[in-house]
Amino acid sequence: MADAVRQRIVRIKAGAKQKTKPSGWIIPKQKSSFGDEDAWTNIDTDVTPLERRTWTAWTMGGYWFSDALNAQSWMAPASIIAVGLTWRESVVCIIFGSLVCTVPLVLNGAIGQRLHVPFPVALRSSFGWYFSKFAVVVRMITALFWHAIQTYTGSTAMTQCIRAIWPSYLDIPNHIPESVGITSQQMISHLIFWTIQFPILLTPPHKLMWFFIFKAFIVTFTSVGVVIAMTQKAGGTGDIWNQEYAVSGSQRSWLILSSLSSITGGWATMATNIPDFTRYIGDKHKNAIYYQVAFLPLIQLVLGLFGIICCSAAKVVYGEYIWDPLELASRWNGPAGRAGAFFVGFSWVVAQIGTNLSANVISFANDLTSLSPKYFNIRRGVVIGTVIAAWIMVPWKIVHSAASLLSFMSGLGIFLAPIAAILASDFWITKKKHIDVPGLYRRHGRYRYNAYGTNWRAGVAFLISIGPNLPGMAAQVNSKIDAGGGQYIYDMFYLYGFTSAFVVYAGLGHFFPAPETLIPETITEDVEIIGG
């Protein structure tokens, strides 16, 4: 036993010494299924092997429960009601906003399921070998910001877990300057949550099924319990159902459209890189991607209604509307109240970890791996992503002192909408679902397009999509800017952005085709032609 421990220590020291040089970080070169001979690749960028295609329809359902069940979905109706609408418009926006999202989710999800390649690799068919890297970087930046925000939300849930057991935890003296934007107690919660989350994030995607199932059960069970408890305390569901409209006429119509776009834009990231996950669906379960049409709107609606009911009951019990479930739990004291606060805190801890897994950190890691497979795999990408997002990006300042930045983050949907649209349009319309999978891995293959590795059709569609949205986005970030009529386009930024890019790219592909990229059947293996 002692010898084994000593040998382990020796190996650790040797590994640490090697990593003092750049060459020590090089990942052992693996034989690629289709890549160039001199290309560096690893299993995470290659075509998903058969033994990793473990996802089923149930896994896909668990995945969406994992992604959609988070504090932000609970509070989604708040932003809609806050602008002057009522719960009716909130429900309509949640349902139709989610349904709009399912269009790119299904179209792009099918790409991952059929080709079994990650998003950065699939993107090469439409954008070209080098231009695809631009789209990957945009997605990486988005993932980092949202990972930072979701992680800090998880730390507030951790605070409820700890204070429920030790109420004096909230009395920890603060030794951090106010300018930093966080207290000593909050920093401890952030560190504890991040420490718990870190090893879970290292779980390979094809092994996440049971975590998704656990999250779906614990969050649903706790949410139902909170609704029951609050309605009992209030003696009913409150008066939010009788709220009057604060706006009318055309202003109300544009607010509805803007709110619907906000719901849709919140899922812009997943609609873009969904192939990163559907690549793990087994060939026997190819219809699993279509269940997303029911899963996402249903989960969003149920959780949104839970938020509306509890918020309305809070007005009766506490004299004010409280949309944040963690803020609600912080009001619960006494033995029974603290027990409830613990379970609420624990469920949202699990919820935020699951959302980071399904929507942010694995996506970032896939993107980083595609840019430099010689030095990065998914595991290393997860480590780098979670360290940058949780500590270097100081998420407590993003959440508390940068409202304009949060508006900017929502506005990043204008960049993601055309990427998702071009990816879908290329596969379904231009290429007619026939892709040369080996060609996706060759920098001088059929999808290079030109010497610069850029498909100009994707560039034109991208610019036409984002151009009219930029004035509205600028006004959203800085209220002093007058966007004029551009604000109305921004009010439906995802609908316009996705539709325009999809149609323009399909039109350019039809009238100005790239013949070398059009093939009559999908190629999944290298074929050697003899005598012909």
Short mmCIF file of C-alpha atoms in Angstrom, two decimals:
data_model
loop_
_atom_site.label_atom_id
_atom_site.label_comp_id
_atom_site.label_asym_id
_atom_site.label_seq_id
_atom_site.Cartn_x
_atom_site.Cartn_y
_atom_site.Cartn_z
CA MET A 1 0.00 0.00 0.00
CA ALA A 2 2.78 2.39 0.99
CA ASP A 3 4.70 1.58 -2.20
CA ALA A 4 1.63 2.28 -4.33
CA VAL A 5 1.17 5.68 -2.66
CA ARG A 6 4.85 6.55 -3.18
CA GLN A 7 4.66 5.55 -6.84
CA ARG A 8 1.57 7.68 -7.27
CA ILE A 9 3.33 10.68 -5.72
CA VAL A 10 6.33 10.15 -8.00
CA ARG A 11 4.07 10.10 -11.07
CA ILE A 12 2.31 13.27 -9.94
CA LYS A 13 5.62 15.06 -9.45
CA ALA A 14 6.86 13.89 -12.84
CA GLY A 15 3.66 15.07 -14.49
CA ALA A 16 3.86 18.45 -12.74
CA LYS A 17 7.48 18.87 -13.87
CA GLN A 18 6.55 18.07 -17.48
CA LYS A 19 3.81 20.70 -17.45
CA THR A 20 6.29 23.46 -16.66
CA LYS A 21 6.98 23.45 -20.43
CA PRO A 22 4.46 23.90 -23.28
CA SER A 23 5.41 20.49 -24.65
CA GLY A 24 4.20 18.91 -21.42
CA TRP A 25 0.64 20.00 -22.16
CA ILE A 26 0.45 18.33 -25.57
CA ILE A 27 -2.30 15.71 -25.66
CA PRO A 28 -1.14 12.37 -27.10
CA LYS A 29 -1.90 12.32 -30.79
CA GLN A 30 -4.75 9.99 -31.66
CA LYS A 31 -5.50 8.52 -35.02
CA SER A 32 -8.37 10.46 -36.57
CA SER A 33 -11.15 8.70 -38.44
CA PHE A 34 -10.89 11.14 -41.34
CA GLY A 35 -8.50 14.00 -40.52
CA ASP A 36 -5.35 14.91 -42.42
CA GLU A 37 -2.25 12.87 -41.61
CA ASP A 38 -0.53 15.86 -40.02
CA ALA A 39 -3.66 17.02 -38.18
CA TRP A 40 -3.87 16.78 -34.41
CA THR A 41 -7.11 15.37 -33.16
CA ASN A 42 -8.62 13.60 -30.16
CA ILE A 43 -11.72 11.58 -29.44
CA ASP A 44 -13.74 14.66 -28.42
CA THR A 45 -13.52 16.28 -31.86
CA ASP A 46 -13.78 13.07 -33.86
CA VAL A 47 -17.00 11.40 -34.97
CA THR A 48 -18.75 10.06 -31.87
CA PRO A 49 -17.80 6.38 -31.51
CA LEU A 50 -20.57 3.79 -31.27
CA GLU A 51 -19.95 3.05 -27.59
CA ARG A 52 -20.64 6.71 -26.74
CA ARG A 53 -23.96 6.94 -28.58
CA THR A 54 -25.87 6.17 -25.41
CA TRP A 55 -28.57 8.85 -25.40
CA THR A 56 -32.22 7.88 -25.85
CA ALA A 57 -35.51 9.80 -25.92
CA TRP A 58 -35.55 9.58 -22.11
CA THR A 59 -32.07 11.07 -21.94
CA MET A 60 -33.18 13.90 -24.21
CA GLY A 61 -36.14 14.56 -21.94
CA GLY A 62 -33.87 14.54 -18.90
CA TYR A 63 -31.50 16.87 -20.72
CA TRP A 64 -34.22 19.46 -21.27
CA PHE A 65 -35.45 19.13 -17.72
CA SER A 66 -31.86 19.76 -16.69
CA ASP A 67 -31.46 22.78 -18.91
CA ALA A 68 -34.84 24.48 -18.48
CA LEU A 69 -35.29 23.90 -14.75
CA ASN A 70 -33.33 26.83 -13.34
CA ALA A 71 -33.95 30.00 -11.36
CA GLN A 72 -34.05 32.12 -14.51
CA SER A 73 -36.95 30.09 -15.95
CA TRP A 74 -38.85 30.46 -12.66
CA MET A 75 -38.40 34.24 -12.84
CA ALA A 76 -39.09 34.51 -16.60
CA PRO A 77 -42.62 35.94 -16.14
CA ALA A 78 -41.24 38.71 -13.94
CA SER A 79 -39.61 40.63 -16.78
CA ILE A 80 -42.77 40.37 -18.87
CA ILE A 81 -45.11 41.59 -16.12
CA ALA A 82 -42.61 44.28 -15.09
CA VAL A 83 -42.91 46.06 -18.46
CA GLY A 84 -46.66 46.51 -18.00
CA LEU A 85 -48.20 43.28 -19.30
CA THR A 86 -50.19 40.69 -17.31
CA TRP A 87 -49.87 37.02 -16.55
CA ARG A 88 -51.90 36.19 -19.68
CA GLU A 89 -49.33 37.71 -22.02
CA SER A 90 -46.60 36.13 -19.92
CA VAL A 91 -48.02 32.66 -20.52
CA VAL A 92 -48.52 33.32 -24.23
CA CYS A 93 -44.96 34.61 -24.61
CA ILE A 94 -43.51 31.61 -22.77
CA ILE A 95 -45.41 29.11 -24.90
CA PHE A 96 -44.83 30.70 -28.30
CA GLY A 97 -41.33 31.93 -27.48
CA SER A 98 -40.35 28.37 -26.57
CA LEU A 99 -42.06 26.94 -29.66
CA VAL A 100 -40.10 29.32 -31.89
CA CYS A 101 -36.91 28.00 -30.27
CA THR A 102 -37.82 24.43 -31.09
CA VAL A 103 -37.53 25.12 -34.84
CA PRO A 104 -33.72 25.57 -34.83
CA LEU A 105 -33.40 23.05 -32.01
CA VAL A 106 -34.96 20.31 -34.14
CA LEU A 107 -33.32 21.37 -37.41
CA ASN A 108 -29.83 21.61 -35.94
CA GLY A 109 -30.33 18.77 -33.49
CA ALA A 110 -30.90 16.45 -36.42
CA ILE A 111 -27.46 17.37 -37.76
CA GLY A 112 -25.74 16.09 -34.64
CA GLN A 113 -27.90 12.97 -34.50
CA ARG A 114 -27.39 12.04 -38.16
CA LEU A 115 -23.71 12.92 -38.55
CA HIS A 116 -22.55 12.35 -34.94
CA VAL A 117 -20.18 15.32 -35.11
CA PRO A 118 -19.91 18.28 -32.68
CA PHE A 119 -21.17 21.75 -33.51
CA PRO A 120 -17.77 23.27 -34.46
CA VAL A 121 -17.17 20.48 -36.99
CA ALA A 122 -20.71 20.60 -38.45
CA LEU A 123 -20.30 24.36 -38.91
CA ARG A 124 -17.52 23.86 -41.48
CA SER A 125 -20.02 22.71 -44.11
CA SER A 126 -21.71 26.12 -44.20
CA PHE A 127 -19.11 28.66 -43.07
CA GLY A 128 -15.95 27.10 -44.47
CA TRP A 129 -12.86 25.77 -42.71
CA TYR A 130 -11.57 29.06 -41.25
CA PHE A 131 -14.70 31.22 -41.17
CA SER A 132 -16.36 28.61 -38.96
CA LYS A 133 -13.84 29.47 -36.24
CA PHE A 134 -15.33 32.97 -36.00
CA ALA A 135 -18.76 31.53 -35.25
CA VAL A 136 -17.22 29.16 -32.72
CA VAL A 137 -15.54 32.04 -30.87
CA VAL A 138 -18.86 33.96 -30.69
CA ARG A 139 -20.48 30.91 -29.12
CA MET A 140 -17.56 30.48 -26.69
CA ILE A 141 -17.85 34.04 -25.40
CA THR A 142 -21.60 33.64 -24.86
CA ALA A 143 -21.08 30.38 -22.99
CA LEU A 144 -18.52 31.96 -20.66
CA PHE A 145 -20.79 34.85 -19.68
CA TRP A 146 -23.81 32.65 -19.03
CA HIS A 147 -21.69 30.14 -17.11
CA ALA A 148 -20.50 32.98 -14.89
CA ILE A 149 -24.04 34.22 -14.23
CA GLN A 150 -25.47 30.75 -13.58
CA THR A 151 -22.60 29.89 -11.23
CA TYR A 152 -23.15 32.97 -9.11
CA THR A 153 -26.87 32.20 -8.93
CA GLY A 154 -25.92 28.76 -7.66
CA SER A 155 -23.85 30.34 -4.90
CA THR A 156 -26.91 32.25 -3.63
CA ALA A 157 -28.72 28.90 -3.46
CA MET A 158 -25.80 27.51 -1.48
CA THR A 159 -26.23 30.35 1.01
CA GLN A 160 -29.78 29.16 1.74
CA CYS A 161 -28.58 25.59 2.33
CA ILE A 162 -25.93 26.68 4.82
CA ARG A 163 -27.94 29.30 6.69
CA ALA A 164 -30.79 26.80 7.08
CA ILE A 165 -28.43 24.61 9.14
CA TRP A 166 -26.39 27.39 10.78
CA PRO A 167 -28.40 30.67 10.89
CA SER A 168 -25.34 32.50 12.22
CA TYR A 169 -23.71 31.95 8.81
CA LEU A 170 -25.42 35.15 7.66
CA ASP A 171 -23.66 37.07 10.48
CA ILE A 172 -20.12 36.44 9.18
CA PRO A 173 -18.35 39.83 9.33
CA ASN A 174 -17.44 41.35 6.00
CA HIS A 175 -13.78 42.09 5.29
CA ILE A 176 -14.09 42.79 1.54
CA PRO A 177 -14.31 46.42 0.34
CA GLU A 178 -17.73 47.47 -0.91
CA SER A 179 -16.25 48.41 -4.29
CA VAL A 180 -15.56 44.71 -5.00
CA GLY A 181 -19.30 44.02 -5.13
CA ILE A 182 -19.39 40.95 -2.89
CA THR A 183 -19.27 40.26 0.87
CA SER A 184 -17.12 37.75 2.72
CA GLN A 185 -20.13 35.51 3.34
CA GLN A 186 -21.14 35.60 -0.32
CA MET A 187 -17.57 34.83 -1.38
CA ILE A 188 -17.52 31.77 0.90
CA SER A 189 -20.80 30.55 -0.64
CA HIS A 190 -19.40 31.12 -4.11
CA LEU A 191 -16.28 29.12 -3.30
CA ILE A 192 -18.26 26.25 -1.74
CA PHE A 193 -20.68 26.04 -4.67
CA TRP A 194 -17.87 26.17 -7.21
CA THR A 195 -15.93 23.47 -5.33
CA ILE A 196 -18.98 21.16 -5.34
CA GLN A 197 -19.80 21.93 -8.96
CA PHE A 198 -16.27 21.44 -10.29
CA PRO A 199 -15.96 17.62 -10.16
CA ILE A 200 -19.51 17.18 -11.51
CA LEU A 201 -18.66 19.34 -14.53
CA LEU A 202 -15.85 16.92 -15.35
CA THR A 203 -18.33 14.11 -16.03
CA PRO A 204 -18.20 13.10 -19.72
CA PRO A 205 -21.39 14.08 -21.61
CA HIS A 206 -22.28 10.49 -22.52
CA LYS A 207 -22.43 9.62 -18.78
CA LEU A 208 -24.80 12.41 -17.70
CA MET A 209 -28.11 10.59 -18.07
CA TRP A 210 -28.63 9.80 -14.39
CA PHE A 211 -27.66 13.29 -13.26
CA PHE A 212 -30.28 14.76 -15.60
CA ILE A 213 -32.90 12.36 -14.22
CA PHE A 214 -31.97 13.23 -10.62
CA LYS A 215 -32.21 16.96 -11.32
CA ALA A 216 -35.59 16.58 -13.04
CA PHE A 217 -36.98 14.75 -9.99
CA ILE A 218 -35.56 16.93 -7.21
CA VAL A 219 -36.35 20.31 -8.82
CA THR A 220 -39.88 19.30 -9.84
CA PHE A 221 -40.63 17.84 -6.40
CA THR A 222 -39.33 20.92 -4.59
CA SER A 223 -41.09 23.37 -6.92
CA VAL A 224 -44.45 21.69 -6.34
CA GLY A 225 -43.79 21.78 -2.60
CA VAL A 226 -43.04 25.52 -2.67
CA VAL A 227 -46.26 26.23 -4.59
CA ILE A 228 -48.32 24.22 -2.09
CA ALA A 229 -46.65 25.86 0.91
CA MET A 230 -47.08 29.41 -0.39
CA THR A 231 -50.75 28.97 -1.36
CA GLN A 232 -51.45 27.53 2.08
CA LYS A 233 -49.75 30.49 3.77
CA ALA A 234 -51.67 32.96 1.59
CA GLY A 235 -55.00 31.15 1.84
CA GLY A 236 -55.15 31.05 -1.96
CA THR A 237 -53.18 32.15 -4.97
CA GLY A 238 -53.39 35.91 -4.45
CA ASP A 239 -54.58 38.71 -6.68
CA ILE A 240 -52.02 38.71 -9.49
CA TRP A 241 -54.70 37.22 -11.75
CA ASN A 242 -56.67 40.48 -11.50
CA GLN A 243 -53.86 42.83 -12.53
CA GLU A 244 -54.77 45.51 -15.06
CA TYR A 245 -52.74 46.40 -18.13
CA ALA A 246 -50.25 49.24 -17.63
CA VAL A 247 -49.93 49.81 -21.40
CA SER A 248 -52.34 49.72 -24.31
CA GLY A 249 -52.62 50.04 -28.07
CA SER A 250 -49.62 49.54 -30.34
CA GLN A 251 -47.22 49.88 -27.41
CA ARG A 252 -48.76 46.80 -25.84
CA SER A 253 -48.48 44.86 -29.12
CA TRP A 254 -44.79 45.69 -29.50
CA LEU A 255 -44.14 44.81 -25.85
CA ILE A 256 -45.70 41.39 -26.41
CA LEU A 257 -43.51 40.83 -29.46
CA SER A 258 -40.42 42.06 -27.61
CA SER A 259 -41.15 39.78 -24.63
CA LEU A 260 -41.66 36.81 -26.93
CA SER A 261 -38.29 37.55 -28.56
CA SER A 262 -36.65 37.73 -25.15
CA ILE A 263 -37.88 34.24 -24.30
CA THR A 264 -36.69 32.99 -27.68
CA GLY A 265 -33.34 34.77 -27.44
CA GLY A 266 -32.70 33.15 -24.07
CA TRP A 267 -32.45 29.81 -25.87
CA ALA A 268 -30.40 31.15 -28.78
CA THR A 269 -27.26 29.54 -27.45
CA MET A 270 -28.69 26.04 -27.24
CA ALA A 271 -30.43 26.37 -30.61
CA THR A 272 -27.01 27.04 -32.10
CA ASN A 273 -24.84 24.31 -30.63
CA ILE A 274 -27.39 21.57 -29.92
CA PRO A 275 -25.36 19.15 -32.13
CA ASP A 276 -22.83 19.02 -29.27
CA PHE A 277 -25.38 16.89 -27.40
CA THR A 278 -27.52 15.21 -30.04
CA ARG A 279 -24.35 13.63 -31.44
CA TYR A 280 -24.66 11.15 -28.54
CA ILE A 281 -28.14 9.92 -29.58
CA GLY A 282 -28.07 6.30 -30.74
CA ASP A 283 -29.17 5.46 -34.27
CA LYS A 284 -32.13 3.49 -32.89
CA HIS A 285 -33.48 6.61 -31.18
CA LYS A 286 -33.28 9.11 -34.04
CA ASN A 287 -36.79 10.44 -33.33
CA ALA A 288 -35.68 11.64 -29.89
CA ILE A 289 -34.81 15.08 -31.29
CA TYR A 290 -38.43 15.73 -32.22
CA TYR A 291 -39.59 15.38 -28.63
CA GLN A 292 -37.92 18.74 -27.97
CA VAL A 293 -41.01 20.39 -29.49
CA ALA A 294 -43.01 19.24 -26.45
CA PHE A 295 -40.33 19.13 -23.76
CA LEU A 296 -39.09 22.74 -23.82
CA PRO A 297 -42.42 24.66 -23.99
CA LEU A 298 -44.04 22.37 -21.40
CA ILE A 299 -41.20 22.71 -18.88
CA GLN A 300 -40.96 26.46 -19.41
CA LEU A 301 -44.71 26.90 -18.99
CA VAL A 302 -45.00 24.80 -15.83
CA LEU A 303 -42.06 26.50 -14.13
CA GLY A 304 -43.28 29.93 -15.22
CA LEU A 305 -46.74 29.24 -13.75
CA PHE A 306 -45.09 28.10 -10.52
CA GLY A 307 -43.27 31.43 -10.42
CA ILE A 308 -46.46 33.42 -11.04
CA ILE A 309 -48.45 31.58 -8.35
CA CYS A 310 -45.72 31.87 -5.71
CA CYS A 311 -45.09 35.52 -6.53
CA SER A 312 -48.80 36.28 -6.18
CA ALA A 313 -49.01 34.44 -2.87
CA ALA A 314 -45.93 36.30 -1.63
CA LYS A 315 -47.81 39.60 -2.08
CA VAL A 316 -50.40 38.35 0.43
CA VAL A 317 -47.92 36.87 2.89
CA TYR A 318 -45.07 39.39 2.75
CA GLY A 319 -46.72 42.47 1.28
CA GLU A 320 -44.65 42.51 -1.91
CA TYR A 321 -44.20 40.53 -5.10
CA ILE A 322 -41.17 38.23 -4.82
CA TRP A 323 -40.12 36.53 -8.06
CA ASP A 324 -36.82 35.02 -6.95
CA PRO A 325 -37.42 31.58 -5.33
CA LEU A 326 -34.21 31.96 -3.31
CA GLU A 327 -35.30 35.37 -2.01
CA LEU A 328 -38.59 33.72 -1.07
CA ALA A 329 -36.78 30.95 0.82
CA SER A 330 -34.68 33.53 2.67
CA ARG A 331 -37.88 34.75 4.39
CA TRP A 332 -38.52 31.33 5.96
CA ASN A 333 -37.41 30.99 9.57
CA GLY A 334 -38.06 28.63 12.44
CA PRO A 335 -37.40 24.86 12.30
CA ALA A 336 -39.98 24.11 9.58
CA GLY A 337 -39.12 27.23 7.58
CA ARG A 338 -35.38 26.53 7.63
CA ALA A 339 -35.98 22.93 6.57
CA GLY A 340 -37.96 24.21 3.60
CA ALA A 341 -35.25 26.76 2.80
CA PHE A 342 -32.64 24.02 2.80
CA PHE A 343 -34.51 21.90 0.27
CA VAL A 344 -35.20 24.91 -1.94
CA GLY A 345 -31.55 25.90 -1.80
CA PHE A 346 -30.39 22.33 -2.49
CA SER A 347 -32.72 21.89 -5.46
CA TRP A 348 -31.51 25.12 -7.06
CA VAL A 349 -27.90 24.14 -6.42
CA VAL A 350 -28.56 20.99 -8.43
CA ALA A 351 -30.54 23.01 -10.99
CA GLN A 352 -27.76 25.51 -11.64
CA ILE A 353 -25.11 22.79 -11.93
CA GLY A 354 -27.29 20.95 -14.42
CA THR A 355 -27.84 24.08 -16.49
CA ASN A 356 -24.13 24.82 -16.54
CA LEU A 357 -23.52 21.28 -17.73
CA SER A 358 -26.16 21.21 -20.43
CA ALA A 359 -25.91 24.75 -21.77
CA ASN A 360 -22.58 26.33 -20.99
CA VAL A 361 -19.40 24.65 -19.88
CA ILE A 362 -19.48 21.55 -22.12
CA SER A 363 -20.34 23.74 -25.09
CA PHE A 364 -17.37 26.00 -24.30
CA ALA A 365 -15.11 22.98 -23.95
CA ASN A 366 -16.25 21.53 -27.29
CA ASP A 367 -15.55 24.85 -28.99
CA LEU A 368 -12.12 25.25 -27.42
CA THR A 369 -11.20 21.68 -28.31
CA SER A 370 -12.08 22.28 -31.96
CA LEU A 371 -9.80 25.33 -32.09
CA SER A 372 -6.76 23.58 -30.65
CA PRO A 373 -7.13 19.79 -30.26
CA LYS A 374 -3.37 19.49 -29.76
CA TYR A 375 -3.61 21.12 -26.33
CA PHE A 376 -7.27 20.85 -25.33
CA ASN A 377 -9.88 18.15 -24.90
CA ILE A 378 -13.32 18.47 -23.28
CA ARG A 379 -11.93 17.82 -19.80
CA ARG A 380 -9.29 20.55 -20.03
CA GLY A 381 -11.79 22.89 -21.68
CA VAL A 382 -14.18 22.44 -18.76
CA VAL A 383 -11.43 23.27 -16.25
CA ILE A 384 -10.37 26.39 -18.13
CA GLY A 385 -13.94 27.54 -18.75
CA THR A 386 -15.18 27.19 -15.19
CA VAL A 387 -12.09 28.89 -13.71
CA ILE A 388 -12.37 31.87 -16.09
CA ALA A 389 -16.14 32.23 -15.69
CA ALA A 390 -16.31 31.82 -11.90
CA TRP A 391 -13.26 33.84 -10.87
CA ILE A 392 -11.62 35.90 -13.60
CA MET A 393 -14.91 37.32 -14.94
CA VAL A 394 -16.10 38.27 -11.40
CA PRO A 395 -19.75 37.29 -11.97
CA TRP A 396 -20.98 39.14 -8.87
CA LYS A 397 -20.24 42.41 -10.66
CA ILE A 398 -21.96 41.18 -13.82
CA VAL A 399 -25.10 40.38 -11.84
CA HIS A 400 -25.22 43.34 -9.45
CA SER A 401 -23.61 46.31 -11.13
CA ALA A 402 -23.86 45.79 -14.87
CA ALA A 403 -27.49 45.80 -15.93
CA SER A 404 -26.45 47.08 -19.35
CA LEU A 405 -24.11 44.12 -19.73
CA LEU A 406 -26.97 41.72 -19.01
CA SER A 407 -28.94 43.48 -21.74
CA PHE A 408 -25.94 43.07 -23.99
CA MET A 409 -25.79 39.36 -23.19
CA SER A 410 -29.44 38.94 -24.17
CA GLY A 411 -28.65 40.89 -27.30
CA LEU A 412 -25.95 38.42 -28.27
CA GLY A 413 -28.85 36.45 -29.68
CA ILE A 414 -28.60 38.68 -32.75
CA PHE A 415 -25.21 37.08 -33.48
CA LEU A 416 -26.29 33.56 -32.64
CA ALA A 417 -29.55 33.63 -34.65
CA PRO A 418 -27.81 33.82 -38.06
CA ILE A 419 -25.29 31.16 -37.07
CA ALA A 420 -28.09 28.75 -36.15
CA ALA A 421 -30.03 29.70 -39.30
CA ILE A 422 -27.09 29.25 -41.68
CA LEU A 423 -26.21 25.89 -40.12
CA ALA A 424 -29.81 24.67 -40.59
CA SER A 425 -30.33 26.18 -44.03
CA ASP A 426 -27.11 24.67 -45.33
CA PHE A 427 -27.97 21.16 -44.15
CA TRP A 428 -31.66 21.01 -45.03
CA ILE A 429 -31.98 23.26 -48.10
CA THR A 430 -28.60 23.74 -49.78
CA LYS A 431 -27.01 20.34 -49.12
CA LYS A 432 -30.34 18.47 -48.95
CA LYS A 433 -29.09 16.51 -45.90
CA HIS A 434 -26.15 15.03 -47.85
CA ILE A 435 -22.82 15.79 -46.16
CA ASP A 436 -19.33 14.45 -46.74
CA VAL A 437 -18.41 13.67 -43.14
CA PRO A 438 -14.73 12.85 -43.89
CA GLY A 439 -14.55 16.16 -45.79
CA LEU A 440 -15.52 18.07 -42.64
CA TYR A 441 -12.19 17.02 -41.10
CA ARG A 442 -9.90 18.01 -43.99
CA ARG A 443 -8.69 21.57 -44.22
CA HIS A 444 -8.21 21.25 -47.98
CA GLY A 445 -11.37 19.21 -48.49
CA ARG A 446 -14.57 20.11 -50.30
CA TYR A 447 -15.72 22.48 -47.54
CA ARG A 448 -12.75 24.81 -47.72
CA TYR A 449 -14.60 26.79 -50.47
CA ASN A 450 -11.59 28.97 -51.37
CA ALA A 451 -8.00 29.74 -50.42
CA TYR A 452 -9.22 31.65 -47.37
CA GLY A 453 -11.44 28.84 -46.09
CA THR A 454 -14.47 31.14 -46.19
CA ASN A 455 -17.93 30.64 -47.67
CA TRP A 456 -18.93 34.15 -48.79
CA ARG A 457 -22.60 33.12 -48.89
CA ALA A 458 -22.55 32.62 -45.12
CA GLY A 459 -20.84 35.98 -44.68
CA VAL A 460 -23.50 37.83 -46.68
CA ALA A 461 -26.37 36.10 -44.86
CA PHE A 462 -24.73 36.86 -41.51
CA LEU A 463 -24.36 40.58 -42.25
CA ILE A 464 -27.90 40.95 -43.61
CA SER A 465 -29.19 39.29 -40.43
CA ILE A 466 -27.30 41.34 -37.83
CA GLY A 467 -27.14 44.72 -39.61
CA PRO A 468 -30.71 45.99 -38.96
CA ASN A 469 -30.54 44.68 -35.37
CA LEU A 470 -27.43 46.61 -34.33
CA PRO A 471 -29.08 50.04 -33.70
CA GLY A 472 -31.70 48.47 -31.45
CA MET A 473 -29.08 46.51 -29.55
CA ALA A 474 -27.01 49.68 -29.02
CA ALA A 475 -30.08 51.47 -27.64
CA GLN A 476 -30.79 48.54 -25.34
CA VAL A 477 -27.30 48.78 -23.83
CA ASN A 478 -27.20 52.60 -23.74
CA SER A 479 -30.57 54.28 -23.26
CA LYS A 480 -29.15 57.62 -24.53
CA ILE A 481 -28.92 56.20 -28.06
CA ASP A 482 -31.99 56.73 -30.25
CA ALA A 483 -32.48 53.70 -32.49
CA GLY A 484 -35.49 55.18 -34.29
CA GLY A 485 -37.39 52.59 -36.30
CA GLY A 486 -34.54 50.14 -35.71
CA GLN A 487 -35.98 49.51 -32.25
CA TYR A 488 -38.97 47.75 -33.80
CA ILE A 489 -36.73 45.34 -35.68
CA TYR A 490 -34.83 44.65 -32.46
CA ASP A 491 -38.13 43.93 -30.70
CA MET A 492 -38.33 40.84 -32.89
CA PHE A 493 -34.57 40.31 -33.21
CA TYR A 494 -34.54 36.52 -33.17
CA LEU A 495 -37.50 36.10 -35.51
CA TYR A 496 -35.98 38.53 -38.01
CA GLY A 497 -32.39 37.36 -37.51
CA PHE A 498 -33.08 33.66 -37.95
CA THR A 499 -35.58 34.00 -40.79
CA SER A 500 -33.56 36.48 -42.83
CA ALA A 501 -30.32 34.50 -42.56
CA PHE A 502 -32.07 31.23 -43.38
CA VAL A 503 -33.78 32.62 -46.50
CA VAL A 504 -30.80 34.62 -47.77
CA TYR A 505 -28.37 31.72 -47.37
CA ALA A 506 -30.78 29.31 -49.08
CA GLY A 507 -31.28 31.78 -51.93
CA LEU A 508 -27.57 32.36 -52.45
CA GLY A 509 -26.91 28.63 -52.34
CA HIS A 510 -29.53 28.11 -55.04
CA PHE A 511 -28.53 30.88 -57.46
CA PHE A 512 -24.78 30.85 -56.74
CA PRO A 513 -24.02 27.24 -55.73
CA ALA A 514 -20.64 25.79 -54.79
CA PRO A 515 -20.80 22.61 -56.94
CA GLU A 516 -17.89 20.89 -55.22
CA THR A 517 -19.85 20.83 -51.94
CA LEU A 518 -23.04 19.31 -53.38
CA ILE A 519 -23.18 15.52 -53.36
CA PRO A 520 -26.06 13.10 -54.12
CA GLU A 521 -25.70 10.99 -50.95
CA THR A 522 -24.23 11.35 -47.48
CA ILE A 523 -20.68 10.04 -47.13
CA THR A 524 -19.89 8.59 -43.72
CA GLU A 525 -16.79 6.56 -44.61
CA ASP A 526 -13.78 6.97 -46.86
CA VAL A 527 -14.42 5.23 -50.17
CA GLU A 528 -11.62 4.05 -52.37
CA ILE A 529 -12.59 4.06 -56.05
CA ILE A 530 -10.78 1.50 -58.22
CA GLY A 531 -10.84 1.61 -62.00
CA GLY A 532 -13.32 4.45 -62.34
#
